[in-house]
Coordinates of C-alpha atoms in Angstrom, one line a residue:
V1 CA -3.5 -10.6 -32.3
D2 CA -4.7 -7.3 -33.7
D3 CA -7.2 -9.1 -36.1
V4 CA -8.6 -12.2 -34.4
I5 CA -8.0 -11.7 -30.6
A6 CA -8.7 -7.9 -30.7
A7 CA -12.0 -8.6 -32.5
V8 CA -13.1 -11.2 -29.9
L9 CA -12.2 -9.0 -27.0
R10 CA -14.1 -6.0 -28.4
S11 CA -17.2 -8.3 -28.8
S12 CA -17.0 -9.8 -25.4
Y13 CA -15.4 -7.3 -23.0
G14 CA -15.5 -4.2 -25.2
Q15 CA -11.8 -3.7 -24.5
S16 CA -8.4 -3.9 -26.2
V17 CA -5.7 -6.6 -26.1
L18 CA -4.2 -5.0 -23.0
V19 CA -6.4 -7.1 -20.8
P20 CA -4.7 -9.8 -18.6
A21 CA -4.0 -13.1 -20.2
F22 CA -6.6 -15.1 -18.3
A23 CA -9.3 -12.6 -19.1
G24 CA -8.3 -12.9 -22.8
A25 CA -8.3 -16.7 -22.7
M26 CA -11.8 -16.6 -21.1
S27 CA -12.9 -14.3 -23.9
L28 CA -11.6 -16.6 -26.6
A29 CA -13.3 -19.6 -24.9
G30 CA -16.6 -17.8 -25.4
A31 CA -15.9 -17.4 -29.1
Q32 CA -15.9 -21.2 -29.7
G33 CA -18.8 -22.9 -31.5
S34 CA -19.6 -25.2 -28.6
T35 CA -20.9 -22.6 -26.2
W36 CA -24.3 -23.1 -24.5
A37 CA -27.4 -21.2 -23.7
V38 CA -30.5 -21.8 -21.6
E39 CA -33.8 -22.0 -23.4
G40 CA -35.9 -19.2 -22.1
G41 CA -32.9 -17.1 -21.3
N42 CA -29.8 -17.6 -19.1
K43 CA -31.6 -15.7 -16.3
L44 CA -33.5 -19.0 -15.6
V45 CA -30.3 -20.4 -14.1
C46 CA -30.7 -18.1 -11.1
S47 CA -34.5 -18.7 -10.7
G48 CA -33.9 -22.5 -11.1
L49 CA -31.2 -22.6 -8.5
L50 CA -33.4 -20.7 -6.0
K51 CA -36.2 -23.2 -6.6
L52 CA -33.9 -26.2 -6.1
T53 CA -32.5 -24.8 -2.8
K54 CA -36.0 -23.9 -1.5
A55 CA -34.5 -20.7 -0.2
S56 CA -36.7 -18.1 1.5
V57 CA -36.4 -15.1 -0.8
I58 CA -37.0 -11.5 0.4
S59 CA -37.7 -9.3 -2.7
A60 CA -36.0 -6.1 -1.6
R61 CA -32.9 -3.9 -2.2
V62 CA -30.2 -4.2 0.4
T63 CA -29.1 -0.8 1.7
G64 CA -26.6 -1.7 4.4
I65 CA -25.0 -4.3 6.6
S66 CA -24.3 -3.6 10.3
L67 CA -22.0 -5.6 12.5
H68 CA -23.2 -6.8 15.9
S69 CA -22.0 -9.4 18.3
S70 CA -23.7 -12.5 19.9
D71 CA -21.9 -14.8 22.3
G72 CA -18.6 -13.6 21.0
R73 CA -19.4 -14.2 17.4
A74 CA -20.2 -11.8 14.6
L75 CA -23.9 -11.2 13.9
Y76 CA -24.9 -9.2 10.9
Q77 CA -28.0 -7.0 10.5
V78 CA -28.9 -6.7 6.9
H79 CA -31.0 -3.5 6.1
Y80 CA -33.2 -3.4 3.1
E81 CA -36.0 -1.6 1.3
S82 CA -39.0 -3.2 -0.4
T83 CA -42.4 -2.1 -1.7
E84 CA -43.7 -2.6 1.8
G85 CA -41.1 -0.2 3.3
Q86 CA -37.8 -0.6 5.2
G87 CA -36.8 -3.7 7.1
S88 CA -33.9 -5.7 8.4
A89 CA -33.0 -9.2 9.5
F90 CA -30.1 -10.8 11.4
Y91 CA -27.8 -13.4 10.0
D92 CA -24.8 -15.4 11.2
M93 CA -23.3 -15.5 7.8
V94 CA -23.6 -13.1 4.8
V95 CA -22.3 -13.4 1.2
V96 CA -22.0 -10.1 -0.7
T97 CA -22.5 -10.7 -4.5
T98 CA -22.7 -7.1 -5.8
P99 CA -19.5 -5.4 -6.9
L100 CA -18.1 -3.2 -4.2
H101 CA -16.7 -0.4 -6.4
P102 CA -17.5 3.3 -6.4
S103 CA -19.6 3.2 -9.6
R104 CA -21.5 0.0 -8.6
S105 CA -21.8 -0.1 -4.8
N106 CA -25.1 1.2 -3.4
F107 CA -25.0 0.2 0.2
T108 CA -23.0 0.8 3.4
F109 CA -21.1 -1.2 6.0
E110 CA -21.6 0.0 9.6
N111 CA -19.7 -0.7 12.9
F112 CA -16.7 -2.4 11.2
D113 CA -13.2 -1.9 12.4
P114 CA -11.2 -1.5 10.3
P115 CA -14.0 -0.1 8.0
I116 CA -15.0 -1.8 4.8
T117 CA -14.8 0.6 1.9
D118 CA -15.2 0.4 -1.8
F119 CA -12.4 -1.3 -3.7
P120 CA -10.4 0.6 -6.5
G121 CA -11.2 0.0 -10.1
A122 CA -13.7 1.0 -12.7
F123 CA -16.2 -0.8 -14.9
Q124 CA -16.4 -0.7 -18.7
P125 CA -19.5 1.3 -19.9
S126 CA -21.3 -0.5 -22.7
V127 CA -24.4 0.1 -24.8
T128 CA -26.6 -2.6 -26.2
S129 CA -28.9 -1.6 -29.0
V130 CA -31.5 -4.1 -30.2
V131 CA -32.5 -3.1 -33.7
H132 CA -35.3 -4.5 -35.8
G133 CA -34.6 -3.6 -39.4
Y134 CA -32.9 -4.2 -42.7
L135 CA -29.1 -4.5 -42.6
N136 CA -27.2 -2.2 -44.8
S137 CA -25.0 -4.9 -46.4
S138 CA -23.4 -2.3 -48.7
Y139 CA -21.6 -0.8 -45.8
F140 CA -19.9 -4.2 -45.3
G141 CA -19.0 -4.7 -48.9
F142 CA -22.1 -6.6 -50.2
P143 CA -24.2 -4.4 -52.5
D144 CA -26.6 -7.3 -53.0
P145 CA -28.1 -8.1 -49.5
K146 CA -29.0 -11.7 -50.7
L147 CA -25.3 -12.5 -50.9
F148 CA -24.5 -11.4 -47.3
P149 CA -23.3 -14.6 -45.6
F150 CA -22.7 -13.6 -42.0
T151 CA -24.9 -13.6 -38.8
S152 CA -22.1 -12.0 -36.7
I153 CA -19.9 -9.0 -37.4
L154 CA -16.7 -8.4 -35.4
T155 CA -14.5 -5.4 -35.6
T156 CA -10.8 -4.6 -35.0
D157 CA -9.5 -1.8 -32.8
T158 CA -10.1 1.1 -35.3
P159 CA -10.2 4.6 -33.7
D160 CA -13.1 6.0 -35.8
L161 CA -15.3 2.9 -35.6
F162 CA -18.4 3.6 -33.6
F163 CA -19.4 0.0 -32.7
H164 CA -17.7 -3.0 -31.3
A165 CA -19.7 -5.9 -32.7
M166 CA -23.2 -6.8 -34.0
D167 CA -25.0 -10.1 -34.5
N168 CA -28.3 -11.4 -35.8
I169 CA -30.0 -12.7 -32.6
C170 CA -32.7 -15.4 -32.2
P171 CA -35.5 -15.6 -29.6
V172 CA -34.7 -17.3 -26.3
N173 CA -37.6 -19.6 -26.9
I174 CA -37.2 -21.3 -30.3
S175 CA -40.2 -23.1 -31.8
A176 CA -40.0 -26.0 -34.2
A177 CA -41.2 -23.7 -37.0
F178 CA -38.5 -21.0 -36.3
R179 CA -36.2 -20.1 -39.2
R180 CA -33.5 -17.4 -39.2
K181 CA -34.3 -14.4 -41.4
Q182 CA -32.7 -14.2 -44.8
P183 CA -30.1 -11.4 -45.1
Q184 CA -32.5 -9.3 -47.3
E185 CA -35.3 -9.6 -44.8
A186 CA -35.9 -7.4 -41.7
A187 CA -34.2 -9.1 -38.7
V188 CA -33.4 -8.4 -35.1
W189 CA -29.8 -7.3 -34.6
R190 CA -27.9 -6.6 -31.4
V191 CA -25.3 -3.9 -31.7
L192 CA -22.6 -3.4 -29.0
S193 CA -21.0 0.0 -28.7
Q194 CA -19.4 2.2 -26.1
Q195 CA -21.7 5.1 -26.7
P196 CA -25.4 5.3 -27.8
L197 CA -25.8 5.2 -31.5
D198 CA -27.2 8.4 -33.1
K199 CA -29.5 8.4 -36.1
H200 CA -26.7 8.8 -38.6
Q201 CA -24.9 5.8 -37.2
L202 CA -28.1 3.7 -37.3
K203 CA -28.7 4.7 -40.9
T204 CA -25.1 3.7 -41.7
L205 CA -25.7 0.1 -40.3
F206 CA -29.3 -0.3 -41.5
R207 CA -31.1 0.7 -44.7
S208 CA -34.2 1.2 -42.6
Y209 CA -35.5 0.0 -39.2
Y210 CA -38.8 -0.4 -37.3
S211 CA -37.6 -0.1 -33.7
V212 CA -34.6 0.4 -31.5
Q213 CA -34.3 -0.6 -27.9
V214 CA -31.2 0.7 -26.0
T215 CA -29.7 -0.4 -22.7
E216 CA -26.8 1.4 -21.2
W217 CA -24.9 -0.5 -18.4
Q218 CA -21.6 -1.1 -16.8
T219 CA -20.7 -4.6 -18.0
Y220 CA -17.3 -5.8 -17.1
P221 CA -14.3 -4.5 -15.0
R222 CA -11.8 -2.3 -16.8
Y223 CA -9.0 -4.8 -16.8
D224 CA -6.4 -2.2 -17.7
A225 CA -7.2 -0.5 -14.4
T226 CA -6.8 -3.6 -12.2
K227 CA -4.5 -3.1 -9.3
A228 CA -5.1 -6.0 -7.0
L229 CA -7.8 -8.6 -6.4
P230 CA -10.3 -7.9 -3.7
P231 CA -10.4 -10.3 -0.7
V232 CA -12.8 -13.2 -0.5
V233 CA -13.2 -12.8 3.3
L234 CA -14.3 -9.3 4.4
H235 CA -14.9 -10.2 8.0
E236 CA -15.7 -13.2 10.1
N237 CA -18.3 -15.1 8.2
L238 CA -18.8 -12.2 5.8
F239 CA -17.7 -13.2 2.3
Y240 CA -17.3 -11.4 -1.0
L241 CA -18.1 -13.2 -4.3
S242 CA -17.6 -10.6 -7.0
G243 CA -13.9 -10.2 -6.7
V244 CA -13.5 -13.1 -9.2
E245 CA -14.7 -10.8 -11.9
W246 CA -11.4 -9.0 -11.7
V247 CA -9.7 -12.2 -12.9
A248 CA -12.2 -12.8 -15.7
S249 CA -15.9 -12.2 -15.9
S250 CA -18.4 -14.8 -17.0
M251 CA -21.3 -16.9 -15.7
E252 CA -19.0 -19.8 -15.4
M253 CA -16.4 -17.9 -13.3
V254 CA -19.1 -16.6 -11.0
A255 CA -20.4 -20.2 -10.6
V256 CA -16.9 -21.4 -9.6
A257 CA -16.5 -18.6 -7.2
A258 CA -19.9 -19.3 -5.6
K259 CA -19.0 -22.9 -5.1
N260 CA -15.7 -22.0 -3.5
V261 CA -17.4 -19.5 -1.2
A262 CA -20.0 -22.0 -0.2
L263 CA -17.3 -24.6 0.6
L264 CA -15.2 -22.0 2.5
A265 CA -18.2 -20.9 4.6
Y266 CA -19.2 -24.5 5.4
N267 CA -15.8 -25.5 6.4
R268 CA -15.3 -22.4 8.6
W269 CA -18.7 -22.8 10.3
H270 CA -18.1 -26.5 11.1
Q271 CA -14.5 -25.8 12.1
E272 CA -13.2 -28.2 9.4
L273 CA -10.2 -25.9 9.0
E274 CA -7.9 -28.7 7.6
K275 CA -9.9 -28.5 4.4
I276 CA -9.0 -24.8 3.9
D277 CA -5.8 -23.8 2.1
Q278 CA -4.6 -27.4 1.9
K279 CA -0.8 -27.6 1.4
D280 CA -1.1 -30.5 -1.1
L281 CA -4.2 -29.2 -2.9
M282 CA -2.3 -28.5 -6.2
H283 CA -1.0 -32.0 -6.2
K284 CA -4.5 -33.4 -5.7
V285 CA -5.9 -31.3 -8.5
K286 CA -3.1 -32.4 -10.9
T287 CA -3.6 -36.1 -10.1
E288 CA -7.4 -35.7 -10.5
L289 CA -7.0 -34.2 -13.9

């Protein structure tokens, strides 16, 4: 546990083995050799889905959601800001996909009774440093860099260690002529840490480097701070997608949650309530498997 599982959790979630079991299992699944990636970057999943659905996209930042009523049904006014200024639009149904937590939520709910407030919980701060340079293989026990055999480096939960993991990364678009750099050559490394790396720490990991690009962000929920899962239904035809992250956070989990919310919204809108919370659902799932 302290060697293998702790190392994987530090690499994926930046946290210790105190995370819930399902989050730990999801982390271990991502450490298998059969994981996938999208050529051009995983961000193309979102743009590809939008293209397939032929959705009308408003490029703007949502600032708030106001509750109104129309013929006895909830009607939602979504307020937003764009490069063209402020605007709003009315919708019968809304799905909130941004985390509703104090450190992440940046819009308000108006006219709701009871009011919708931020949910408890915190997110794990993380720093990603992309470094183009020569790895200091001596720090990892290989004085001769030509003999360094690894492209990924994981770490155990050591108090004085200043990084969680690092790996030699490849371009998102790989040509036929691409070859991974030899260990003695300058390569692009991704270093994951909880705090930005200072010059001394960079010189510890690299003999020399050409460039460093640093991104600080709040990556995953702090699973040791989880109290209860947020609801899926915030109000009539107002759904919340990101609560699934507090079970385990990954692209696959969010995709499952999105499908579930879409089915729930469809069945509620068309009053096919017998398809919601089916009593024999677990039996059906078991027999299907």
